[in-house]
């Protein structure tokens, strides 16, 4: 990894994907270059060349921490809020264990995944502070190895020889000023990023508008105020039933109105087809007697209720 | 690009070129398509604003049918979102090599269908502007959401799933964002620069990324199963005839995967045709997807049969009303059409190896399955609601 | 119905737009497949 304050030179070598990178890294280490100063950049993960030291805290430990925190959050919301502000509903327990389980499962997963993601992003960013050289040929299928020498006992020439031996098709030194320039570019990118995030935030904020408060916004009229509200359509005056009789005219309408009344008042015992098989019928002691008229063939109720 | 091409070189630059090509060049018909779709979206938005002003009664939702096409669509889209997690999650877990060209297509679908599914929740709310009651926050009335309600579980699960699948889409994208940051020189560059998180491709970064993916993949598969189980429990824990069933959770999950895989097949076919990706998405991929579809068809048919059989054998009148209305009642036509689309035709076609190797054929099956599954979701919701236990307000429902 | 159709259109639209921002086949995974002795016709 390149340290800009260091006076040493950095060698940057390109290899084919099939190059024995792992062996090379081992040789470089034997030559006295610490692992932190060697960087292998590839367009795809090189599983055979694990040239990094494992992180101090493994990622899965963070995941599990997040998961446990999530369980706690789930317990708090599903059980805690119910306990602190108990609302009785129909003889159900205030805290229902299966519910707490389900909610906690979701919050556990949520926090575990988000924690893993955040930790990963932080680690990626930390890693990218060091590596500096990008070469478009890497994306086209080359592996780059950059070796940073501290200028002391290791000889650039010896390192170069090692790189050549491993099959590097190009080796070039990376100058310090180039490194610095890259860093500034990185800073620019960060600023651009900041603006982008700010823009997104502004957009999100602008989408939040005042919420309606239904009742407060509805027109309300006191009893003596104009305009006078009339009773809703279909209401029947207390004093007269005249309106009722004027309702259905055609036979179809009459049948429909009758069906409706039948459904509301009769169907529970007499059943949808008038067969005396309504869901409540079984609870009546002498239901056969009650339903007989409707079960006969000349019954006026061959109603098809299923349409 | 230059210099002594590496041994594997000639292939890798080609991959770069081919796969970035759709981002760089745009055919005029693309804009036409975008315009047409935007018009449709605008019409939908207009309709929604109309529903805003005039109330949800406009949708013909009325007692006893309170859940209609919106909820069916919600289930459908949540189901569609299982495509990504199932295909890429399960295939990544099993390290199936053929997953590679399919995962991204599927993950994108997951992400987008979840957005749409969430929208349907909001469409369905009578007073949308009250949605924030779902958020558990300390408010002045000291009222917390009632977590005993399965709909509350749904809100939690869908939120978790949406977050997780966004992350899951994003993770394998990071190296690709870095590639585009280096290769694409237009207004998108700053976007990619931010999104690539300073990706360089160092072994440290690869290791971190791969570890994260290894951890998140199994987690998201579990979330996927839980999400649609919870949607299933929305129905299962109710007492509505033909919903009150223990089989609903697994049935929903398998059905979701069924339609999800079907959707991915459609996406694969169209993208392959339009962007000439025949080198990447080959016949074998359709073959494999066809096998997956066959598996889900059989699994779903098994569960559906088990569900209907127990109802039929129990012969409880409340439940039989619903089943009768499906098999021979007013819902018979869509029901048998659905059975043909979802079970019979896929089963007959996909068992033939020769058929599975025809991308067009598999795609058509995917379309049929999705039409069928959509009908199935509607049939799952409307008939049971149309026949409440007390028959006084039996009524049916036709979407407006 | 219009809302349902509009949402379907929105889904397709988002997908169509996404295609212009994101390579629809994971580039690096495809390369990785190549290294694993992939089977490309």
XYZ file of N, CA and C in Angstrom, chain B residues 113-235:
369
model
N -39.775 -4.732 -8.347
C -41.120 -5.199 -7.978
C -41.446 -4.867 -6.537
N -40.432 -4.733 -5.700
C -40.737 -4.344 -4.324
C -41.224 -2.907 -4.271
N -40.629 -2.051 -5.095
C -41.122 -0.669 -5.153
C -42.591 -0.688 -5.528
N -42.915 -1.473 -6.554
C -44.292 -1.492 -7.034
C -45.208 -2.088 -5.967
N -44.734 -3.153 -5.316
C -45.560 -3.775 -4.281
C -45.877 -2.768 -3.186
N -44.873 -2.004 -2.797
C -45.094 -0.998 -1.755
C -46.127 0.014 -2.216
N -46.031 0.400 -3.483
C -47.013 1.346 -4.015
C -48.428 0.809 -3.832
N -48.585 -0.491 -4.060
C -49.934 -1.047 -3.979
C -50.480 -0.998 -2.564
N -49.596 -1.099 -1.591
C -50.066 -0.941 -0.220
C -50.677 0.447 -0.073
N -49.995 1.416 -0.642
C -50.484 2.789 -0.471
C -51.749 3.044 -1.287
N -51.824 2.469 -2.479
C -53.065 2.616 -3.255
C -54.242 2.133 -2.428
N -53.967 1.037 -1.732
C -55.049 0.331 -1.081
C -55.545 1.073 0.158
N -54.697 1.915 0.726
C -55.112 2.615 1.937
C -56.212 3.606 1.604
N -57.258 3.572 2.380
C -58.362 4.488 2.143
C -57.923 5.923 2.324
N -57.187 6.150 3.367
C -56.660 7.494 3.574
C -55.149 7.397 3.607
N -54.584 7.570 2.445
C -53.164 7.318 2.285
C -52.345 8.179 3.226
N -52.829 9.408 3.439
C -52.015 10.350 4.209
C -51.906 9.965 5.677
N -52.571 8.873 6.047
C -52.442 8.410 7.421
C -51.420 7.292 7.563
N -50.655 7.040 6.516
C -49.833 5.839 6.518
C -48.828 5.835 7.652
N -48.458 7.021 8.129
C -47.367 7.057 9.107
C -47.780 6.462 10.450
N -49.045 6.123 10.609
C -49.430 5.410 11.820
C -48.733 4.060 11.913
N -48.232 3.598 10.778
C -47.560 2.307 10.783
C -46.182 2.381 11.411
N -45.632 3.579 11.474
C -44.276 3.681 11.992
C -44.325 3.698 13.514
N -43.587 2.830 14.146
C -43.596 2.876 15.610
C -42.751 4.037 16.115
N -43.394 5.091 16.490
C -42.648 6.205 17.057
C -43.439 6.719 18.254
N -42.746 7.273 19.220
C -43.448 7.769 20.390
C -44.244 9.010 20.021
N -45.538 8.945 20.097
C -46.331 10.095 19.700
C -47.124 10.627 20.880
N -47.776 11.726 20.670
C -48.384 12.402 21.809
C -49.560 11.621 22.377
N -50.154 10.751 21.549
C -51.320 10.017 22.042
C -50.927 8.760 22.784
N -49.615 8.523 22.852
C -49.108 7.330 23.529
C -49.721 6.066 22.954
N -49.921 6.071 21.678
C -50.462 4.876 21.025
C -49.365 4.289 20.150
N -49.164 3.026 20.278
C -48.191 2.343 19.455
C -48.943 1.461 18.474
N -48.286 1.166 17.354
C -48.951 0.243 16.419
C -49.245 -1.071 17.124
N -50.338 -1.663 16.749
C -50.720 -2.921 17.360
C -49.987 -4.060 16.656
N -48.937 -4.528 17.295
C -48.105 -5.542 16.641
C -48.796 -6.888 16.572
N -49.961 -6.989 17.211
C -50.663 -8.249 17.082
C -51.299 -8.384 15.707
N -51.386 -7.273 15.006
C -52.002 -7.344 13.681
C -51.006 -7.878 12.659
N -51.423 -8.875 11.903
C -50.493 -9.404 10.893
C -50.129 -8.366 9.854
N -50.964 -7.359 9.676
C -50.608 -6.329 8.695
C -49.395 -5.548 9.162
N -49.266 -5.448 10.475
C -48.089 -4.781 11.029
C -46.844 -5.616 10.765
N -47.000 -6.937 10.873
C -45.850 -7.793 10.560
C -45.447 -7.578 9.111
N -46.471 -7.441 8.297
C -46.227 -7.224 6.887
C -45.388 -5.987 6.653
N -45.799 -4.910 7.322
C -45.056 -3.663 7.146
C -43.597 -3.869 7.528
N -43.371 -4.525 8.661
C -41.990 -4.766 9.087
C -41.264 -5.636 8.070
N -41.928 -6.703 7.651
C -41.256 -7.663 6.786
C -40.928 -7.037 5.444
N -41.882 -6.295 4.884
C -41.618 -5.722 3.567
C -40.524 -4.675 3.670
N -40.540 -3.921 4.761
C -39.475 -2.930 4.921
C -38.115 -3.619 5.020
N -38.048 -4.648 5.849
C -36.788 -5.382 5.971
C -36.356 -5.939 4.622
N -37.332 -6.511 3.938
C -37.016 -7.149 2.674
C -36.550 -6.122 1.642
N -37.211 -4.970 1.631
C -36.828 -3.945 0.668
C -35.410 -3.460 0.948
N -35.121 -3.193 2.219
C -33.778 -2.748 2.570
C -32.759 -3.809 2.180
N -33.048 -5.033 2.582
C -32.085 -6.099 2.347
C -31.867 -6.337 0.866
N -32.938 -6.293 0.098
C -32.729 -6.625 -1.308
C -32.074 -5.470 -2.048
N -32.266 -4.235 -1.567
C -31.505 -3.141 -2.156
C -30.019 -3.351 -1.917
N -29.696 -3.708 -0.685
C -28.288 -3.969 -0.367
C -27.779 -5.136 -1.206
N -28.638 -6.113 -1.357
C -28.221 -7.312 -2.079
C -28.018 -7.032 -3.562
N -28.808 -6.128 -4.085
C -28.600 -5.713 -5.478
C -27.306 -4.926 -5.594
N -27.049 -4.124 -4.575
C -25.952 -3.178 -4.650
C -24.593 -3.850 -4.495
N -24.487 -4.810 -3.602
C -23.187 -5.398 -3.305
C -22.443 -5.876 -4.549
N -23.020 -6.765 -5.324
C -22.259 -7.223 -6.486
C -22.144 -6.174 -7.570
N -22.816 -5.056 -7.368
C -22.725 -3.992 -8.366
C -21.485 -3.132 -8.157
N -20.937 -3.153 -6.944
C -19.863 -2.194 -6.644
C -18.692 -2.304 -7.627
N -18.167 -3.515 -7.873
C -17.063 -3.582 -8.845
C -17.488 -3.127 -10.239
N -18.733 -3.382 -10.575
C -19.196 -2.949 -11.897
C -19.335 -1.435 -11.953
N -19.762 -0.845 -10.856
C -19.813 0.619 -10.812
C -18.415 1.189 -11.030
N -17.416 0.552 -10.405
C -16.055 1.037 -10.571
C -15.635 0.934 -12.034
N -16.011 -0.168 -12.652
C -15.680 -0.343 -14.067
C -16.311 0.764 -14.896
N -17.576 1.059 -14.605
C -18.260 2.082 -15.393
C -17.695 3.458 -15.090
N -17.292 3.659 -13.847
C -16.668 4.930 -13.482
C -15.434 5.169 -14.358
N -14.704 4.088 -14.651
C -13.508 4.249 -15.456
C -13.801 4.263 -16.945
N -14.919 3.692 -17.358
C -15.137 3.525 -18.788
C -16.140 4.503 -19.365
N -17.011 5.023 -18.558
C -18.078 5.863 -19.099
C -17.788 7.314 -18.759
N -17.698 8.119 -19.802
C -17.303 9.507 -19.596
C -18.451 10.439 -19.936
N -19.530 10.391 -19.169
C -20.555 11.403 -19.404
C -21.160 11.799 -18.064
N -22.377 12.297 -18.103
C -22.962 12.822 -16.869
C -23.162 11.769 -15.802
N -23.095 10.504 -16.206
C -23.305 9.464 -15.204
C -22.061 9.218 -14.369
N -20.913 9.749 -14.849
C -19.646 9.424 -14.190
C -19.634 9.765 -12.698
N -20.020 10.993 -12.307
C -20.008 11.282 -10.866
C -20.880 10.327 -10.063
N -21.987 9.948 -10.656
C -22.868 8.996 -9.977
C -22.125 7.692 -9.700
N -21.491 7.193 -10.747
C -20.763 5.941 -10.579
C -19.622 6.106 -9.597
N -18.992 7.312 -9.624
C -17.865 7.497 -8.728
C -18.324 7.365 -7.277
N -19.478 7.956 -6.999
C -19.987 7.857 -5.626
C -20.368 6.417 -5.312
N -21.071 5.804 -6.247
C -21.620 4.476 -5.961
C -20.535 3.411 -5.876
N -19.405 3.655 -6.529
C -18.379 2.605 -6.518
C -17.583 2.623 -5.224
N -17.832 3.602 -4.369
C -17.222 3.618 -3.038
C -15.704 3.524 -3.098
N -15.115 4.109 -4.094
C -13.658 4.063 -4.178
C -13.122 2.666 -4.415
N -13.863 1.909 -5.168
C -13.437 0.533 -5.449
C -12.202 0.528 -6.345
N -11.194 -0.231 -5.934
C -9.979 -0.320 -6.741
C -9.753 -1.734 -7.229
N -10.350 -2.683 -6.578
C -10.087 -4.068 -6.945
C -8.913 -4.660 -6.196
N -8.539 -4.065 -5.074
C -7.464 -4.686 -4.303
C -8.004 -5.953 -3.648
N -7.061 -6.824 -3.306
C -7.494 -8.094 -2.726
C -8.200 -7.875 -1.401
N -7.772 -6.826 -0.690
C -8.475 -6.502 0.559
C -9.944 -6.229 0.276
N -10.188 -5.425 -0.740
C -11.575 -5.072 -1.052
C -12.373 -6.279 -1.512
N -11.747 -7.090 -2.363
C -12.450 -8.288 -2.822
C -12.842 -9.156 -1.652
N -11.882 -9.250 -0.712
C -12.152 -10.130 0.416
C -13.320 -9.598 1.245
N -13.290 -8.283 1.492
C -14.370 -7.686 2.282
C -15.706 -7.904 1.579
N -15.716 -7.640 0.275
C -16.972 -7.754 -0.472
C -17.491 -9.180 -0.469
N -16.595 -10.096 -0.729
C -17.056 -11.475 -0.808
C -17.518 -11.985 0.543
N -16.844 -11.566 1.590
C -17.294 -11.973 2.925
C -18.692 -11.438 3.173
N -18.871 -10.151 2.862
C -20.182 -9.553 3.104
C -21.246 -10.300 2.321
N -20.945 -10.631 1.063
C -21.950 -11.320 0.254
C -22.234 -12.702 0.801
N -21.164 -13.353 1.263
C -21.372 -14.695 1.826
C -22.264 -14.632 3.058
N -22.135 -13.544 3.812
C -22.960 -13.444 5.025
C -24.400 -13.073 4.661
N -24.527 -12.115 3.760
C -25.864 -11.577 3.508
C -26.725 -12.544 2.701
N -26.107 -13.311 1.809
C -26.915 -14.181 0.955
C -27.829 -15.127 1.734
N -27.291 -15.915 2.673
C -28.232 -16.783 3.396
C -29.258 -15.995 4.201
N -28.827 -14.841 4.726
C -29.782 -14.056 5.515
C -30.950 -13.639 4.645
N -30.641 -13.184 3.427
C -31.729 -12.647 2.617
C -32.634 -13.772 2.140
N -32.088 -14.956 1.981
C -32.964 -16.067 1.599
C -33.966 -16.332 2.724
N -33.482 -16.228 3.959
C -34.407 -16.426 5.083
C -35.449 -15.314 5.122
N -34.999 -14.093 4.883
C -35.961 -12.985 4.886
C -37.004 -13.223 3.803
N -36.545 -13.665 2.640
C -37.468 -13.914 1.528
C -38.559 -14.889 1.948
N -38.135 -15.988 2.562
C -39.130 -16.973 2.985
C -40.080 -16.350 3.997
N -39.519 -15.572 4.918
C -40.371 -15.015 5.976
C -41.360 -14.016 5.402
N -40.931 -13.231 4.422
C -41.809 -12.171 3.922
C -43.080 -12.761 3.340
N -42.918 -13.736 2.469
C -44.145 -14.214 1.860
C -44.911 -15.129 2.798
N -44.219 -15.710 3.760
C -44.968 -16.449 4.773
C -45.878 -15.489 5.507
N -45.342 -14.326 5.829
C -46.148 -13.369 6.583
C -47.319 -12.894 5.740
N -47.065 -12.667 4.453
C -48.187 -12.308 3.588
C -49.216 -13.434 3.606
N -48.728 -14.672 3.619
C -49.649 -15.800 3.696
C -50.414 -15.800 5.012
N -49.700 -15.455 6.081
C -50.367 -15.450 7.394
C -51.400 -14.340 7.493
N -51.199 -13.276 6.749
C -52.252 -12.259 6.700
C -53.591 -12.926 6.469
N -53.557 -13.936 5.626
C -54.788 -14.656 5.302
C -55.012 -15.794 6.273
